[in-house]
Tab-separated table of C-alpha atoms and ligand atoms in Angstrom:
chain	number	residue	atom	x	y	z
A	23	UNK	CA	153.535	102.885	135.156
A	24	UNK	CA	150.145	103.860	133.792
A	25	UNK	CA	150.768	101.717	130.725
A	26	UNK	CA	151.609	98.743	132.930
A	27	UNK	CA	148.388	99.238	134.916
A	28	UNK	CA	146.396	99.271	131.672
A	29	UNK	CA	148.034	96.104	130.403
A	30	UNK	CA	147.283	94.368	133.701
A	31	UNK	CA	143.672	95.549	133.679
A	32	UNK	CA	143.016	94.773	130.030
A	33	UNK	CA	142.072	91.100	130.417
A	34	UNK	CA	139.423	92.120	132.947
A	35	UNK	CA	137.644	94.356	130.456
A	36	UNK	CA	136.012	91.477	128.690
A	37	UNK	CA	134.359	91.941	125.339
A	38	UNK	CA	130.678	91.125	125.469
A	39	UNK	CA	131.132	88.522	122.713
A	40	UNK	CA	132.712	85.962	125.029
A	41	UNK	CA	129.763	83.758	126.031
A	42	UNK	CA	128.635	83.873	129.627
A	43	UNK	CA	127.493	81.147	132.011
A	44	UNK	CA	125.561	82.413	135.010
A	45	UNK	CA	125.902	80.286	138.144
A	46	UNK	CA	123.280	81.422	140.640
A	47	UNK	CA	121.511	80.492	143.860
A	48	UNK	CA	118.365	82.235	142.606
A	49	UNK	CA	117.776	84.708	145.434
A	50	UNK	CA	115.928	87.961	144.766
A	51	UNK	CA	119.025	89.956	143.818
A	52	UNK	CA	120.318	87.017	141.727
A	53	UNK	CA	117.126	87.273	139.688
A	54	UNK	CA	117.552	91.062	139.453
A	55	UNK	CA	121.061	90.455	138.100
A	56	UNK	CA	119.776	87.850	135.633
A	57	UNK	CA	117.035	90.198	134.465
A	58	UNK	CA	119.549	93.010	133.989
A	59	UNK	CA	121.707	90.677	131.857
A	60	UNK	CA	118.730	89.380	129.849
A	61	UNK	CA	118.039	92.975	128.894
A	62	UNK	CA	121.543	93.578	127.522
A	63	UNK	CA	121.229	92.540	123.878
A	64	UNK	CA	124.998	92.120	123.484
A	65	UNK	CA	125.249	89.424	126.157
A	66	UNK	CA	125.405	85.905	124.894
A	67	UNK	CA	124.028	83.900	127.821
A	68	UNK	CA	125.149	80.367	127.062
A	69	UNK	CA	123.652	78.596	130.082
A	70	UNK	CA	122.456	79.083	133.629
A	71	UNK	CA	123.603	76.665	136.331
A	72	UNK	CA	121.723	76.732	139.624
A	73	UNK	CA	123.667	76.145	142.802
A	74	UNK	CA	122.502	75.412	146.323
A	75	UNK	CA	122.357	78.535	148.416
A	76	UNK	CA	119.397	80.844	148.926
A	77	UNK	CA	117.058	78.702	146.813
A	78	UNK	CA	117.140	74.920	146.586
A	79	UNK	CA	118.530	74.144	143.111
A	80	UNK	CA	115.402	72.507	141.644
A	81	UNK	CA	113.172	75.349	142.855
A	82	UNK	CA	115.668	78.004	141.838
A	83	UNK	CA	115.783	76.499	138.337
A	84	UNK	CA	112.013	77.032	138.030
A	85	UNK	CA	112.393	80.740	138.879
A	86	UNK	CA	115.218	81.054	136.343
A	87	UNK	CA	113.201	79.294	133.614
A	88	UNK	CA	110.215	81.581	134.232
A	89	UNK	CA	112.397	84.671	133.948
A	90	UNK	CA	114.242	83.461	130.825
A	91	UNK	CA	110.944	82.709	129.127
A	92	UNK	CA	109.480	86.113	130.012
A	93	UNK	CA	112.629	87.702	128.580
A	94	UNK	CA	112.452	85.707	125.351
A	95	UNK	CA	115.641	83.750	126.063
A	96	UNK	CA	114.003	80.401	125.538
A	97	UNK	CA	117.071	78.686	124.094
A	98	UNK	CA	119.251	79.077	127.207
A	99	UNK	CA	119.674	75.690	128.937
A	100	UNK	CA	119.297	75.559	132.717
A	101	UNK	CA	121.256	72.983	134.748
A	102	UNK	CA	120.501	71.946	138.325
A	103	UNK	CA	123.321	71.587	140.852
A	104	UNK	CA	123.847	69.438	143.935
A	105	UNK	CA	121.862	70.115	147.080
A	106	UNK	CA	124.846	70.110	149.466
A	107	UNK	CA	128.099	72.074	149.672
A	108	UNK	CA	131.300	70.367	148.517
A	109	UNK	CA	132.210	70.020	152.184
A	110	UNK	CA	130.287	70.485	155.430
A	111	UNK	CA	126.699	71.436	156.113
A	112	UNK	CA	126.756	75.206	155.835
A	113	UNK	CA	123.375	76.527	154.744
A	114	UNK	CA	121.413	79.735	154.540
A	115	UNK	CA	118.628	80.219	157.123
A	116	UNK	CA	115.500	78.181	156.344
A	117	UNK	CA	113.238	81.246	156.184
A	118	UNK	CA	115.444	82.842	153.516
A	119	UNK	CA	115.485	79.586	151.574
A	120	UNK	CA	111.710	79.137	151.717
A	121	UNK	CA	111.181	82.721	150.523
A	122	UNK	CA	113.705	82.271	147.685
A	123	UNK	CA	112.061	79.016	146.544
A	124	UNK	CA	108.793	80.895	146.004
A	125	UNK	CA	110.136	83.828	143.974
A	126	UNK	CA	108.203	84.778	140.816
A	127	UNK	CA	105.607	82.023	141.392
A	128	UNK	CA	102.755	84.556	141.450
A	129	UNK	CA	104.211	87.003	138.946
A	130	UNK	CA	105.135	84.784	135.998
A	131	UNK	CA	103.538	81.653	134.511
A	132	UNK	CA	105.227	78.301	134.886
A	133	UNK	CA	107.819	77.846	132.133
A	134	UNK	CA	107.009	75.552	129.224
A	135	UNK	CA	110.533	74.137	129.272
A	136	UNK	CA	112.223	71.917	131.801
A	137	UNK	CA	115.766	72.004	133.166
A	138	UNK	CA	118.420	69.839	131.469
A	139	UNK	CA	118.788	66.325	132.839
A	140	UNK	CA	122.574	66.586	133.045
A	141	UNK	CA	123.963	67.777	136.402
A	142	UNK	CA	125.358	71.312	136.562
A	143	UNK	CA	128.840	70.182	137.705
A	144	UNK	CA	129.189	67.663	134.845
A	145	UNK	CA	128.217	70.316	132.303
A	146	UNK	CA	130.638	72.835	133.835
A	147	UNK	CA	133.521	70.354	134.034
A	148	UNK	CA	133.313	69.760	130.271
A	149	UNK	CA	132.614	73.317	129.302
A	150	UNK	CA	135.415	74.819	131.398
A	151	UNK	CA	137.856	72.533	129.581
A	152	UNK	CA	136.916	73.521	126.041
A	153	UNK	CA	139.842	75.711	125.013
A	154	UNK	CA	138.424	76.283	121.514
A	155	UNK	CA	135.489	78.290	122.843
A	156	UNK	CA	136.562	80.307	125.896
A	157	UNK	CA	133.756	81.164	128.278
A	158	UNK	CA	133.191	83.437	131.274
A	159	UNK	CA	131.359	82.468	134.442
A	160	UNK	CA	129.451	84.890	136.625
A	161	UNK	CA	128.986	83.165	140.003
A	162	UNK	CA	126.378	84.704	142.301
A	163	UNK	CA	126.162	82.235	145.169
A	164	UNK	CA	128.236	79.596	146.971
A	165	UNK	CA	130.805	78.110	144.540
A	166	UNK	CA	129.584	74.509	144.964
A	167	UNK	CA	128.932	73.771	141.279
A	168	UNK	CA	132.315	75.026	140.134
A	169	UNK	CA	134.133	73.364	143.041
A	170	UNK	CA	132.440	70.082	142.165
A	171	UNK	CA	133.298	70.471	138.488
A	172	UNK	CA	136.952	70.894	139.456
A	173	UNK	CA	136.834	67.672	141.478
A	174	UNK	CA	135.260	65.789	138.555
A	175	UNK	CA	137.870	66.983	136.096
A	176	UNK	CA	141.164	68.181	137.603
A	177	UNK	CA	142.316	69.667	134.290
A	178	UNK	CA	139.230	71.795	133.979
A	179	UNK	CA	139.523	75.584	133.888
A	180	UNK	CA	141.708	75.790	130.776
A	181	UNK	CA	138.755	76.989	128.715
A	182	UNK	CA	137.682	79.504	131.327
A	183	UNK	CA	138.526	83.073	130.364
A	184	UNK	CA	137.421	84.600	133.627
A	185	UNK	CA	135.302	83.834	136.661
A	186	UNK	CA	133.569	86.755	138.369
A	187	UNK	CA	132.262	85.923	141.841
A	188	UNK	CA	130.114	87.876	144.249
A	189	UNK	CA	131.444	86.703	147.571
A	190	UNK	CA	133.769	87.283	150.489
A	191	UNK	CA	134.626	90.246	152.674
A	192	UNK	CA	138.169	91.527	152.876
A	193	UNK	CA	138.658	94.803	154.769
A	194	UNK	CA	135.094	95.117	156.019
A	195	UNK	CA	133.078	92.983	158.482
A	196	UNK	CA	131.269	89.926	157.128
A	197	UNK	CA	127.519	89.370	157.173
A	198	UNK	CA	127.222	85.912	158.769
A	199	UNK	CA	126.157	86.075	162.447
A	200	UNK	CA	127.899	82.807	163.400
A	201	UNK	CA	131.198	83.810	161.697
A	202	UNK	CA	131.419	87.617	161.849
A	203	UNK	CA	134.357	87.988	159.446
A	204	UNK	CA	132.771	85.881	156.692
A	205	UNK	CA	130.376	86.646	153.869
A	206	UNK	CA	127.523	84.175	153.338
A	207	UNK	CA	128.481	82.775	149.905
A	208	UNK	CA	132.009	82.037	151.167
A	209	UNK	CA	130.792	80.680	154.511
A	210	UNK	CA	128.337	78.187	152.994
A	211	UNK	CA	131.038	76.447	150.931
A	212	UNK	CA	134.599	77.573	151.793
A	213	UNK	CA	136.095	74.386	150.344
A	214	UNK	CA	134.654	75.243	146.933
A	215	UNK	CA	135.980	78.810	147.235
A	216	UNK	CA	139.430	77.449	148.052
A	217	UNK	CA	139.418	75.267	144.935
A	218	UNK	CA	138.415	78.209	142.774
A	219	UNK	CA	141.162	80.423	144.214
A	220	UNK	CA	143.680	77.694	143.406
A	221	UNK	CA	142.274	76.954	139.945
A	222	UNK	CA	144.859	78.902	137.980
A	223	UNK	CA	142.268	80.826	135.967
A	224	UNK	CA	141.456	84.513	136.207
A	225	UNK	CA	139.258	85.213	139.227
A	226	UNK	CA	137.579	88.550	139.806
A	227	UNK	CA	135.929	88.866	143.224
A	228	UNK	CA	133.223	91.394	144.044
A	229	UNK	CA	133.198	91.243	147.866
A	230	UNK	CA	131.199	93.136	150.490
A	231	UNK	CA	133.924	95.814	150.359
A	232	UNK	CA	132.394	96.892	147.025
A	233	UNK	CA	128.753	95.850	147.481
A	234	UNK	CA	128.470	97.809	150.766
A	235	UNK	CA	128.704	100.927	148.586
A	236	UNK	CA	125.529	100.082	146.660
A	237	UNK	CA	122.680	99.745	149.148
A	238	UNK	CA	119.200	99.557	147.650
A	239	UNK	CA	117.234	101.916	149.850
A	240	UNK	CA	113.595	102.951	150.225
A	241	UNK	CA	113.980	105.659	147.549
A	242	UNK	CA	114.801	103.050	144.861
A	243	UNK	CA	111.803	100.967	145.931
A	244	UNK	CA	109.619	104.090	145.796
A	245	UNK	CA	110.905	104.968	142.319
A	246	UNK	CA	109.851	101.569	140.965
A	247	UNK	CA	106.525	101.745	142.878
A	248	UNK	CA	105.763	104.980	141.037
A	249	UNK	CA	107.193	104.319	137.589
A	250	UNK	CA	107.139	100.601	136.839
A	251	UNK	CA	104.921	99.913	133.810
A	252	UNK	CA	106.717	97.627	131.364
A	253	UNK	CA	107.121	93.933	132.292
A	254	UNK	CA	110.765	94.018	133.342
A	255	UNK	CA	110.281	97.034	135.606
A	256	UNK	CA	107.262	95.316	137.144
A	257	UNK	CA	109.363	92.234	137.910
A	258	UNK	CA	112.045	94.439	139.467
A	259	UNK	CA	109.331	96.016	141.610
A	260	UNK	CA	107.995	92.639	142.754
A	261	UNK	CA	111.486	91.357	143.585
A	262	UNK	CA	112.269	94.533	145.535
A	263	UNK	CA	108.947	94.273	147.348
A	264	UNK	CA	109.855	90.747	148.456
A	265	UNK	CA	112.777	92.370	150.311
A	266	UNK	CA	110.876	95.458	151.497
A	267	UNK	CA	111.569	94.770	155.163
A	268	UNK	CA	115.364	94.596	154.668
A	269	UNK	CA	115.250	97.594	152.323
A	270	UNK	CA	113.474	99.746	154.923
A	271	UNK	CA	115.871	98.536	157.630
A	272	UNK	CA	118.881	99.584	155.481
A	273	UNK	CA	120.135	96.006	155.236
A	274	UNK	CA	119.626	95.369	151.536
A	275	UNK	CA	122.305	95.670	148.876
A	276	UNK	CA	122.610	95.138	145.136
A	277	UNK	CA	125.188	92.430	145.800
A	278	UNK	CA	124.764	90.258	142.697
A	279	UNK	CA	123.584	93.068	140.428
A	280	UNK	CA	126.847	94.919	141.025
A	281	UNK	CA	128.826	91.798	140.122
A	282	UNK	CA	126.828	91.420	136.884
A	283	UNK	CA	127.326	95.059	135.942
A	284	UNK	CA	131.101	94.904	136.426
A	285	UNK	CA	131.214	92.706	133.308
A	286	UNK	CA	130.211	95.760	131.283
A	287	UNK	CA	131.515	98.774	133.076
A	288	UNK	CA	135.079	98.607	134.420
A	289	UNK	CA	134.655	102.132	135.845
A	290	UNK	CA	131.935	100.896	138.206
A	291	UNK	CA	134.399	99.484	140.727
A	292	UNK	CA	137.879	100.232	141.981
A	293	UNK	CA	140.095	97.160	141.511
A	294	UNK	CA	143.287	95.706	142.858
A	295	UNK	CA	145.143	92.399	142.536
A	296	UNK	CA	145.597	90.332	145.706
A	297	UNK	CA	146.970	87.014	146.921
A	298	UNK	CA	144.068	85.450	148.792
A	299	UNK	CA	143.260	82.363	150.801
A	300	UNK	CA	140.067	81.259	152.486
A	301	UNK	CA	139.902	80.082	156.105
A	302	UNK	CA	137.911	76.953	156.926
A	303	UNK	CA	137.989	76.502	160.721
A	304	UNK	CA	134.591	77.065	162.391
A	305	UNK	CA	135.007	80.552	163.907
A	306	UNK	CA	136.746	81.890	160.789
A	307	UNK	CA	135.018	79.688	158.261
A	308	UNK	CA	134.653	81.477	154.921
A	309	UNK	CA	136.914	84.367	155.873
A	310	UNK	CA	139.071	85.714	153.032
A	311	UNK	CA	142.618	86.626	154.037
A	312	UNK	CA	145.628	88.086	152.249
A	313	UNK	CA	148.689	85.842	151.970
A	314	UNK	CA	151.872	87.862	152.428
A	315	UNK	CA	154.482	87.303	149.767
A	316	UNK	CA	152.376	84.960	147.615
A	317	UNK	CA	151.610	85.518	143.945
A	318	UNK	CA	148.325	87.368	143.348
A	319	UNK	CA	145.533	84.959	142.428
A	320	UNK	CA	142.541	87.288	142.210
A	321	UNK	CA	141.381	90.730	141.208
A	322	UNK	CA	139.355	92.357	143.971
A	323	UNK	CA	136.714	95.043	143.612
A	324	UNK	CA	137.612	97.351	146.489
A	325	UNK	CA	134.921	99.999	146.069
A	326	UNK	CA	131.988	100.947	143.847
A	327	UNK	CA	130.552	104.109	142.324
A	328	UNK	CA	127.065	104.369	143.853
A	329	UNK	CA	125.824	107.035	141.444
A	330	UNK	CA	126.926	105.165	138.350
A	331	UNK	CA	125.325	102.033	139.804
A	332	UNK	CA	122.024	103.846	140.366
A	333	UNK	CA	122.063	105.173	136.796
A	334	UNK	CA	122.653	101.674	135.424
A	335	UNK	CA	119.972	100.146	137.663
A	336	UNK	CA	117.406	102.722	136.579
A	337	UNK	CA	117.774	101.588	132.970
A	338	UNK	CA	115.378	98.818	133.967
A	339	UNK	CA	112.707	101.529	133.878
A	340	UNK	CA	112.140	102.039	130.150
B	5	LIG	O1	126.079	87.854	150.898
B	5	LIG	C1	125.536	88.249	149.701
B	5	LIG	C2	124.827	87.124	148.960
B	5	LIG	C3	124.501	87.552	147.515
B	5	LIG	O2	124.880	86.563	146.582
B	5	LIG	N1	123.517	86.704	149.514
B	5	LIG	C4	122.553	87.646	148.946
B	5	LIG	C5	123.002	87.806	147.505
B	5	LIG	O3	122.283	86.926	146.654
B	5	LIG	C6	123.391	86.402	150.915
B	5	LIG	C7	122.729	87.423	151.831
B	5	LIG	C8	123.303	88.324	152.691
B	5	LIG	N2	122.334	89.018	153.366
B	5	LIG	C9	121.125	88.565	152.932
B	5	LIG	C10	121.359	87.561	151.964
B	5	LIG	C11	119.779	88.906	153.253
B	5	LIG	N3	119.462	89.856	154.166
B	5	LIG	N4	118.808	88.235	152.612
B	5	LIG	C12	119.093	87.286	151.715
B	5	LIG	N5	120.360	86.927	151.364
B	6	LIG	CA1	123.213	85.164	145.324
């Protein structure tokens, strides 16, 4: 039994050598996740694709370029995605979007490089088909870019080793006021999430069930206020400060950082296979549900180890 569990889990413990594409909506915790990954020397970041979500893609790409340059990863191409979800008009609140668009503008100089001219979905459609060089995707926002890539190239996904997505809520309440059982990334583009769940490749979801266990509270902010000296720690501090209000109110979590860390530390989350579907009708839009009797199509992170998370997060203080 234990052997069987290990065999089933094995493909999810990915070696760091498989290159990684980060698909992000460039919010504050997205940039924390990107910074954490930049600082792992073993990670081969092949590209960053910016999706609509918290930031607008063109603005988000500027934040990503600034951070990559500061971290010395100047050869990583950055692709801009479409401005609208695959279907519908779901969008994050304007105030969140405006704040996300401005991230790192005062902290880091404008990047010397520009984003690629090719659209994110076109790049992904090709890359996800290349079976000679398998790749992983870490998706940290609405799945628009990947959903679009799948529409462009129906055979795509064969070259995708694994897709890890921060999104959804399964056995816990959602975080979208207008659809209480949905999580934001799923609610903004449920059609894209549905395509990904039906893609036939390995999907690993890090939903609110797991991220609820890793709040970033006032004590973490205080720690960085007191100890941040080196550049990366200073950037962490600035990004946390931009969310100080939510942090003090107990409403801030290391959503995307947890998803990034699961690529390295299988012990960080409890995991289980599940057969999932996503609802699309207005009141339930973006809600993840289990499908009785269907074949499992995703691995779900069901919980997280808060202490291990805190230890890993503190490595950003040198
Ligand atoms: O629902 C979690 C997703 C993550 O990808 N995002 C934030 C992370 O980037 C949406 C979100 C939920 N609550 C938020 C969010 C808040 N209070 N501020 C900004 N974004
Ligand atoms: Ca995000």
